[in-house]
Short mmCIF file of C-alpha atoms in Angstrom, two decimals:
data_model
loop_
_atom_site.label_atom_id
_atom_site.label_comp_id
_atom_site.label_asym_id
_atom_site.label_seq_id
_atom_site.Cartn_x
_atom_site.Cartn_y
_atom_site.Cartn_z
CA MET A 1 0.21 -0.07 0.07
CA THR A 2 1.55 3.34 -1.16
CA SER A 3 0.85 6.23 1.05
CA GLU A 4 -0.54 9.69 -0.15
CA ASN A 5 2.97 11.21 0.85
CA SER A 6 4.76 9.28 -1.57
CA PRO A 7 6.42 11.68 -4.38
CA ALA A 8 6.61 9.07 -7.16
CA ASN A 9 4.80 10.41 -10.14
CA ARG A 10 2.38 12.47 -8.31
CA TRP A 11 1.48 15.04 -10.95
CA SER A 12 2.34 12.39 -14.00
CA ASP A 13 -0.89 13.02 -15.62
CA LEU A 14 -1.95 16.64 -15.10
CA GLU A 15 -5.36 15.83 -16.50
CA ARG A 16 -5.97 13.68 -13.49
CA PRO A 17 -4.56 15.49 -10.58
CA PRO A 18 -4.33 13.65 -7.09
CA LEU A 19 -6.66 13.66 -4.40
CA ASN A 20 -5.94 16.32 -1.57
CA GLY A 21 -6.20 14.13 1.71
CA ALA A 22 -5.30 16.99 4.04
CA ALA A 23 -8.15 18.92 2.69
CA LEU A 24 -10.67 16.07 2.67
CA ARG A 25 -9.49 15.44 6.27
CA GLN A 26 -10.37 18.99 7.11
CA ALA A 27 -13.32 19.06 5.53
CA LEU A 28 -14.89 16.05 6.90
CA THR A 29 -13.57 14.97 10.01
CA LYS A 30 -13.36 18.24 12.31
CA ARG A 31 -16.75 17.90 13.76
CA ASP A 32 -17.47 16.31 16.96
CA ASP A 33 -20.93 14.75 15.85
CA GLY A 34 -19.87 13.78 12.63
CA LEU A 35 -19.45 10.12 11.35
CA TYR A 36 -15.89 10.33 9.75
CA CYS A 37 -12.84 10.07 12.09
CA ASP A 38 -9.98 9.68 9.81
CA ILE A 39 -9.49 9.97 5.99
CA GLU A 40 -6.19 8.43 4.38
CA VAL A 41 -5.41 8.64 0.66
CA VAL A 42 -3.23 6.13 -0.85
CA GLN A 43 -1.40 5.63 -4.28
CA SER A 44 -1.99 2.34 -4.78
CA THR A 45 -3.51 -0.83 -3.16
CA GLY A 46 -4.98 -4.14 -3.97
CA SER A 47 -8.37 -3.61 -2.38
CA THR A 48 -9.55 -0.69 0.00
CA ASN A 49 -12.13 -3.22 1.53
CA SER A 50 -9.66 -5.59 2.20
CA ASP A 51 -7.21 -3.47 3.81
CA LEU A 52 -10.10 -1.34 5.65
CA ALA A 53 -11.26 -4.93 7.06
CA ALA A 54 -7.89 -6.00 7.97
CA LEU A 55 -7.23 -2.83 10.25
CA ALA A 56 -10.58 -3.16 11.81
CA VAL A 57 -10.22 -6.63 12.81
CA ALA A 58 -6.85 -6.02 14.13
CA GLY A 59 -8.28 -3.08 16.25
CA GLN A 60 -6.39 -0.30 14.53
CA ALA A 61 -9.58 1.48 12.96
CA GLU A 62 -12.80 2.54 14.16
CA GLU A 63 -16.40 3.64 12.78
CA GLY A 64 -15.74 6.49 10.31
CA ALA A 65 -12.44 5.39 9.07
CA VAL A 66 -12.31 6.16 5.42
CA LEU A 67 -9.68 4.43 3.10
CA VAL A 68 -9.38 6.15 -0.59
CA ALA A 69 -6.99 4.65 -3.11
CA GLU A 70 -5.71 6.37 -6.24
CA GLU A 71 -5.57 3.08 -8.08
CA GLN A 72 -6.74 -0.45 -7.05
CA THR A 73 -4.77 -3.18 -8.40
CA SER A 74 -7.01 -6.01 -7.03
CA GLY A 75 -10.52 -4.19 -6.85
CA ARG A 76 -13.44 -6.40 -6.32
CA GLY A 77 -17.20 -6.29 -7.06
CA ARG A 78 -20.07 -8.66 -6.23
CA LEU A 79 -20.01 -12.18 -7.22
CA ASP A 80 -16.33 -12.04 -7.40
CA ARG A 81 -16.06 -9.59 -10.41
CA THR A 82 -12.96 -7.62 -10.79
CA TRP A 83 -13.08 -3.73 -11.01
CA SER A 84 -10.16 -1.89 -12.79
CA ALA A 85 -9.55 1.46 -13.89
CA PRO A 86 -6.66 3.77 -14.85
CA PRO A 87 -4.84 5.70 -11.93
CA ARG A 88 -6.85 8.70 -10.74
CA SER A 89 -9.62 8.19 -13.26
CA GLY A 90 -12.60 7.29 -10.37
CA LEU A 91 -13.15 7.18 -6.82
CA PHE A 92 -12.27 4.14 -5.27
CA PHE A 93 -12.64 4.06 -1.56
CA SER A 94 -13.99 2.28 1.53
CA VAL A 95 -15.88 3.24 4.76
CA LEU A 96 -16.12 1.50 8.14
CA LEU A 97 -19.14 1.33 9.85
CA GLU A 98 -20.16 -0.38 12.80
CA PRO A 99 -24.06 -0.90 12.93
CA SER A 100 -23.75 -3.02 16.00
CA LYS A 101 -27.43 -2.22 17.22
CA VAL A 102 -28.93 -2.80 13.76
CA PRO A 103 -30.64 -6.28 13.44
CA VAL A 104 -28.66 -8.50 11.11
CA HIS A 105 -31.65 -9.06 8.77
CA ARG A 106 -31.68 -5.40 8.10
CA LEU A 107 -27.84 -4.84 7.08
CA GLY A 108 -28.68 -5.95 3.44
CA TRP A 109 -29.96 -2.26 3.35
CA LEU A 110 -26.54 -0.83 3.58
CA PRO A 111 -25.41 -1.18 -0.13
CA LEU A 112 -28.81 0.16 -0.91
CA LEU A 113 -28.14 3.17 1.40
CA ALA A 114 -24.61 3.58 -0.41
CA GLY A 115 -26.49 3.42 -3.72
CA VAL A 116 -28.93 6.26 -2.61
CA ALA A 117 -26.40 8.40 -1.10
CA ALA A 118 -23.91 8.17 -4.11
CA ALA A 119 -26.45 8.56 -6.76
CA SER A 120 -28.10 11.64 -5.11
CA ALA A 121 -24.51 13.27 -4.61
CA ILE A 122 -23.39 12.75 -8.06
CA SER A 123 -26.62 13.81 -9.34
CA ARG A 124 -26.49 17.34 -7.43
CA ALA A 125 -22.47 17.77 -7.76
CA ALA A 126 -22.05 16.58 -11.48
CA GLY A 127 -25.34 17.87 -12.91
CA ILE A 128 -26.11 14.59 -14.49
CA ASP A 129 -29.14 12.24 -13.92
CA THR A 130 -28.27 9.03 -12.11
CA ALA A 131 -29.98 5.62 -11.58
CA LEU A 132 -29.94 2.50 -9.17
CA LYS A 133 -29.65 -0.96 -10.65
CA TRP A 134 -30.83 -3.47 -7.74
CA PRO A 135 -28.99 -4.21 -5.74
CA ASN A 136 -25.49 -2.26 -6.13
CA ASP A 137 -24.90 -0.55 -9.52
CA LEU A 138 -25.01 3.32 -10.31
CA LEU A 139 -26.14 3.75 -13.80
CA VAL A 140 -25.69 6.89 -16.00
CA THR A 141 -27.02 7.60 -19.61
CA VAL A 142 -24.43 7.64 -22.27
CA ASP A 143 -25.64 8.10 -25.93
CA GLY A 144 -29.09 7.23 -24.99
CA GLU A 145 -28.19 4.03 -23.02
CA GLU A 146 -27.83 3.29 -19.48
CA ARG A 147 -24.24 2.17 -18.56
CA LYS A 148 -23.01 1.25 -15.16
CA THR A 149 -20.50 3.81 -13.95
CA GLY A 150 -20.39 2.78 -10.38
CA GLY A 151 -20.43 -0.23 -8.22
CA ILE A 152 -20.76 -0.86 -4.47
CA LEU A 153 -19.72 -4.03 -1.96
CA ALA A 154 -20.68 -4.22 1.62
CA GLU A 155 -18.65 -6.75 3.47
CA ARG A 156 -18.74 -8.02 7.21
CA ALA A 157 -15.36 -7.33 8.89
CA GLY A 158 -15.21 -9.38 12.39
CA GLU A 159 -17.98 -9.20 14.70
CA ASN A 160 -19.65 -5.73 14.63
CA PHE A 161 -18.30 -3.93 11.31
CA VAL A 162 -19.03 -3.68 7.82
CA VAL A 163 -16.92 -2.20 5.43
CA LEU A 164 -18.94 -0.34 2.55
CA GLY A 165 -16.76 -0.24 -0.49
CA ILE A 166 -17.67 2.22 -3.53
CA GLY A 167 -15.97 2.70 -7.04
CA ILE A 168 -16.92 5.40 -9.51
CA ASN A 169 -15.83 5.77 -13.00
CA VAL A 170 -15.19 9.58 -13.15
CA SER A 171 -12.96 10.68 -16.23
CA LEU A 172 -12.73 7.47 -18.34
CA GLY A 173 -12.85 8.13 -22.00
CA ALA A 174 -14.58 5.53 -24.34
CA HIS A 175 -11.04 3.71 -25.24
CA GLU A 176 -10.55 3.10 -21.53
CA LEU A 177 -13.81 1.41 -20.76
CA PRO A 178 -13.14 -2.31 -19.10
CA VAL A 179 -16.61 -3.19 -21.29
CA PRO A 180 -18.34 -1.67 -24.04
CA THR A 181 -21.13 -1.52 -21.53
CA ALA A 182 -19.55 0.56 -18.89
CA GLY A 183 -19.78 4.37 -18.65
CA SER A 184 -18.28 7.46 -16.64
CA LEU A 185 -19.52 10.60 -15.41
CA THR A 186 -17.46 12.44 -18.19
CA LEU A 187 -19.02 10.20 -20.99
CA ALA A 188 -22.45 11.06 -19.46
CA GLY A 189 -21.74 14.75 -19.80
CA ALA A 190 -21.09 15.64 -16.21
CA ARG A 191 -20.21 19.28 -15.53
CA VAL A 192 -17.63 18.75 -12.53
CA HIS A 193 -14.82 16.41 -13.06
CA ASP A 194 -12.65 17.39 -10.16
CA ARG A 195 -12.66 14.25 -7.87
CA ASP A 196 -12.17 16.17 -4.52
CA PRO A 197 -15.70 17.94 -4.32
CA LEU A 198 -17.18 14.58 -5.94
CA LEU A 199 -15.87 12.61 -3.08
CA ARG A 200 -16.72 15.04 -0.59
CA ALA A 201 -20.29 15.28 -1.67
CA VAL A 202 -20.79 11.22 -1.76
CA LEU A 203 -19.08 11.05 1.85
CA ARG A 204 -21.65 13.90 3.18
CA SER A 205 -24.33 11.97 1.75
CA ILE A 206 -23.60 8.59 2.86
CA GLU A 207 -23.39 10.23 6.75
CA GLN A 208 -26.86 12.23 6.11
CA TRP A 209 -28.31 8.77 5.01
CA TYR A 210 -26.60 6.31 7.47
CA VAL A 211 -26.88 8.17 10.71
CA PRO A 212 -30.48 8.51 10.58
CA TRP A 213 -31.08 4.84 9.20
CA ARG A 214 -28.49 3.26 12.11
CA ASP A 215 -30.44 5.44 14.82
CA ALA A 216 -33.54 4.15 13.75
CA LEU A 217 -32.09 0.47 14.20
CA GLY A 218 -31.91 0.06 10.26
CA ASP A 219 -35.71 0.61 9.73
CA PRO A 220 -35.91 1.41 6.14
CA ALA A 221 -39.28 2.91 6.42
CA ALA A 222 -38.78 5.10 9.65
CA SER A 223 -35.57 6.38 8.02
CA GLY A 224 -36.98 7.05 4.37
CA LEU A 225 -34.45 4.71 2.73
CA GLN A 226 -37.07 2.49 1.44
CA GLU A 227 -39.11 5.09 -0.33
CA ALA A 228 -35.94 6.90 -1.53
CA TYR A 229 -34.30 3.78 -3.13
CA ALA A 230 -37.51 2.85 -4.86
CA ALA A 231 -37.94 6.39 -6.49
CA GLY A 232 -34.41 6.21 -7.91
CA CYS A 233 -34.46 2.43 -8.80
CA ALA A 234 -34.19 1.67 -12.59
CA THR A 235 -34.98 -1.87 -11.80
CA LEU A 236 -38.42 -1.47 -10.67
CA GLY A 237 -41.03 -1.77 -13.31
CA ARG A 238 -38.74 -3.35 -15.60
CA LYS A 239 -39.04 -6.97 -16.92
CA VAL A 240 -35.82 -8.73 -15.65
CA ARG A 241 -34.04 -11.98 -15.35
CA ALA A 242 -32.73 -13.12 -11.89
CA GLU A 243 -29.91 -15.65 -12.09
CA LEU A 244 -29.81 -17.18 -8.48
CA PRO A 245 -27.48 -19.14 -6.50
CA GLY A 246 -27.91 -22.93 -7.42
CA GLU A 247 -28.28 -22.09 -10.91
CA ARG A 248 -31.91 -21.19 -10.66
CA THR A 249 -33.25 -18.25 -13.04
CA LEU A 250 -36.38 -16.52 -12.54
CA VAL A 251 -38.16 -14.29 -15.31
CA GLY A 252 -40.47 -11.72 -14.62
CA GLU A 253 -41.47 -8.09 -13.60
CA ALA A 254 -39.72 -6.40 -10.99
CA VAL A 255 -42.37 -4.80 -8.68
CA ALA A 256 -41.28 -3.67 -5.35
CA LEU A 257 -38.55 -3.94 -2.38
CA ASP A 258 -39.62 -5.70 0.35
CA GLY A 259 -38.50 -4.76 4.23
CA ASP A 260 -35.26 -6.65 4.27
CA GLY A 261 -34.38 -4.75 0.93
CA ARG A 262 -35.18 -8.01 -1.10
CA LEU A 263 -36.35 -7.62 -4.89
CA VAL A 264 -39.86 -8.80 -5.44
CA ILE A 265 -40.40 -10.27 -8.61
CA ALA A 266 -43.92 -11.00 -10.39
CA VAL A 267 -42.74 -14.45 -11.96
CA ASP A 268 -44.10 -15.22 -15.72
CA GLY A 269 -46.63 -17.72 -14.75
CA GLY A 270 -47.85 -16.62 -11.77
CA GLY A 271 -46.65 -15.95 -8.12
CA ARG A 272 -43.98 -13.51 -6.54
CA GLU A 273 -40.87 -14.41 -5.14
CA ALA A 274 -38.44 -12.09 -3.01
CA VAL A 275 -34.75 -12.10 -4.48
CA GLY A 276 -32.12 -11.13 -1.79
CA ALA A 277 -28.93 -12.64 -3.52
CA GLY A 278 -28.25 -13.12 -7.35
CA ASP A 279 -27.74 -11.17 -10.48
CA VAL A 280 -30.25 -9.18 -12.42
CA VAL A 281 -30.34 -8.47 -15.87
CA HIS A 282 -32.75 -5.99 -17.08
CA LEU A 283 -34.76 -7.37 -20.06
CA ARG A 284 -36.60 -4.24 -21.00
CA ALA A 285 -36.61 -0.39 -20.59
CA ALA A 286 -39.15 1.14 -17.79
CA SER A 287 -41.84 3.08 -19.00
CA GLY A 288 -40.53 6.58 -20.42
CA SER A 289 -36.92 4.90 -20.46
CA ALA A 290 -34.81 4.83 -23.68
CA SER A 291 -32.78 2.22 -22.43
CA GLY A 292 -32.26 -1.34 -23.25
CA PRO A 293 -30.99 -4.64 -21.71
CA VAL A 294 -28.20 -3.78 -19.08
CA SER A 295 -26.11 -6.26 -17.37
CA ASP A 296 -23.01 -6.20 -15.37
#
């Protein structure tokens, strides 16, 4: 793990300046009643989630610690997918949370909470429309098509901690995309490309959503999270294919989120089933959307 103080090639790409760790700490960690206790920026690491989880288990990090990497060499997404991007081309960071009083069955709301927080912050700060693909993708529109520009991974660390990892493509050009169906804020027409204000906005938004949710013991209705996620979710109202563990597949319309954050599908042929894990593919556009099939 290379620290933010490493002088090597800090300004090698003037179009992608480094994040200012000291300014981020000054802006976000100086309030006694705030969530964040420390923000560290490193030049390169394998996975911010893995590093922060290890610190938590070793007793060297507490709730509100944030680890940001200018480059991740072994970034991970759901279902063991890899996440890669050029150095300084996006936001790659993890937040350590300790929702110890929240019932275990409500912890599934954390990646959805992060999605609501990130999507709303990006919409405000970058001036572009964002949407959520259940359960953990951030979507933007590029050339009239939905594209994945961000992903979220929540993992348990020890008995009490959850590490919330987020990756967002900011300045990637079309030639740098890992797959043709990916996107970036730049390709979606963002008015802001400076990663410092974008990261500040996302972290503040996470705090604004997490604290009330935690204080409500994870109740998604009381905290407003369930309503907000449903309002921004591009999956609801779509015909989808859900590829589930055990090689099961469901096809039908995504009609609701239940109280545990699971996607409720009205299955073709009759009946409803709540899906809590698996891969969901959009098979047709929602009403009023110009987009087509979307997959990870």
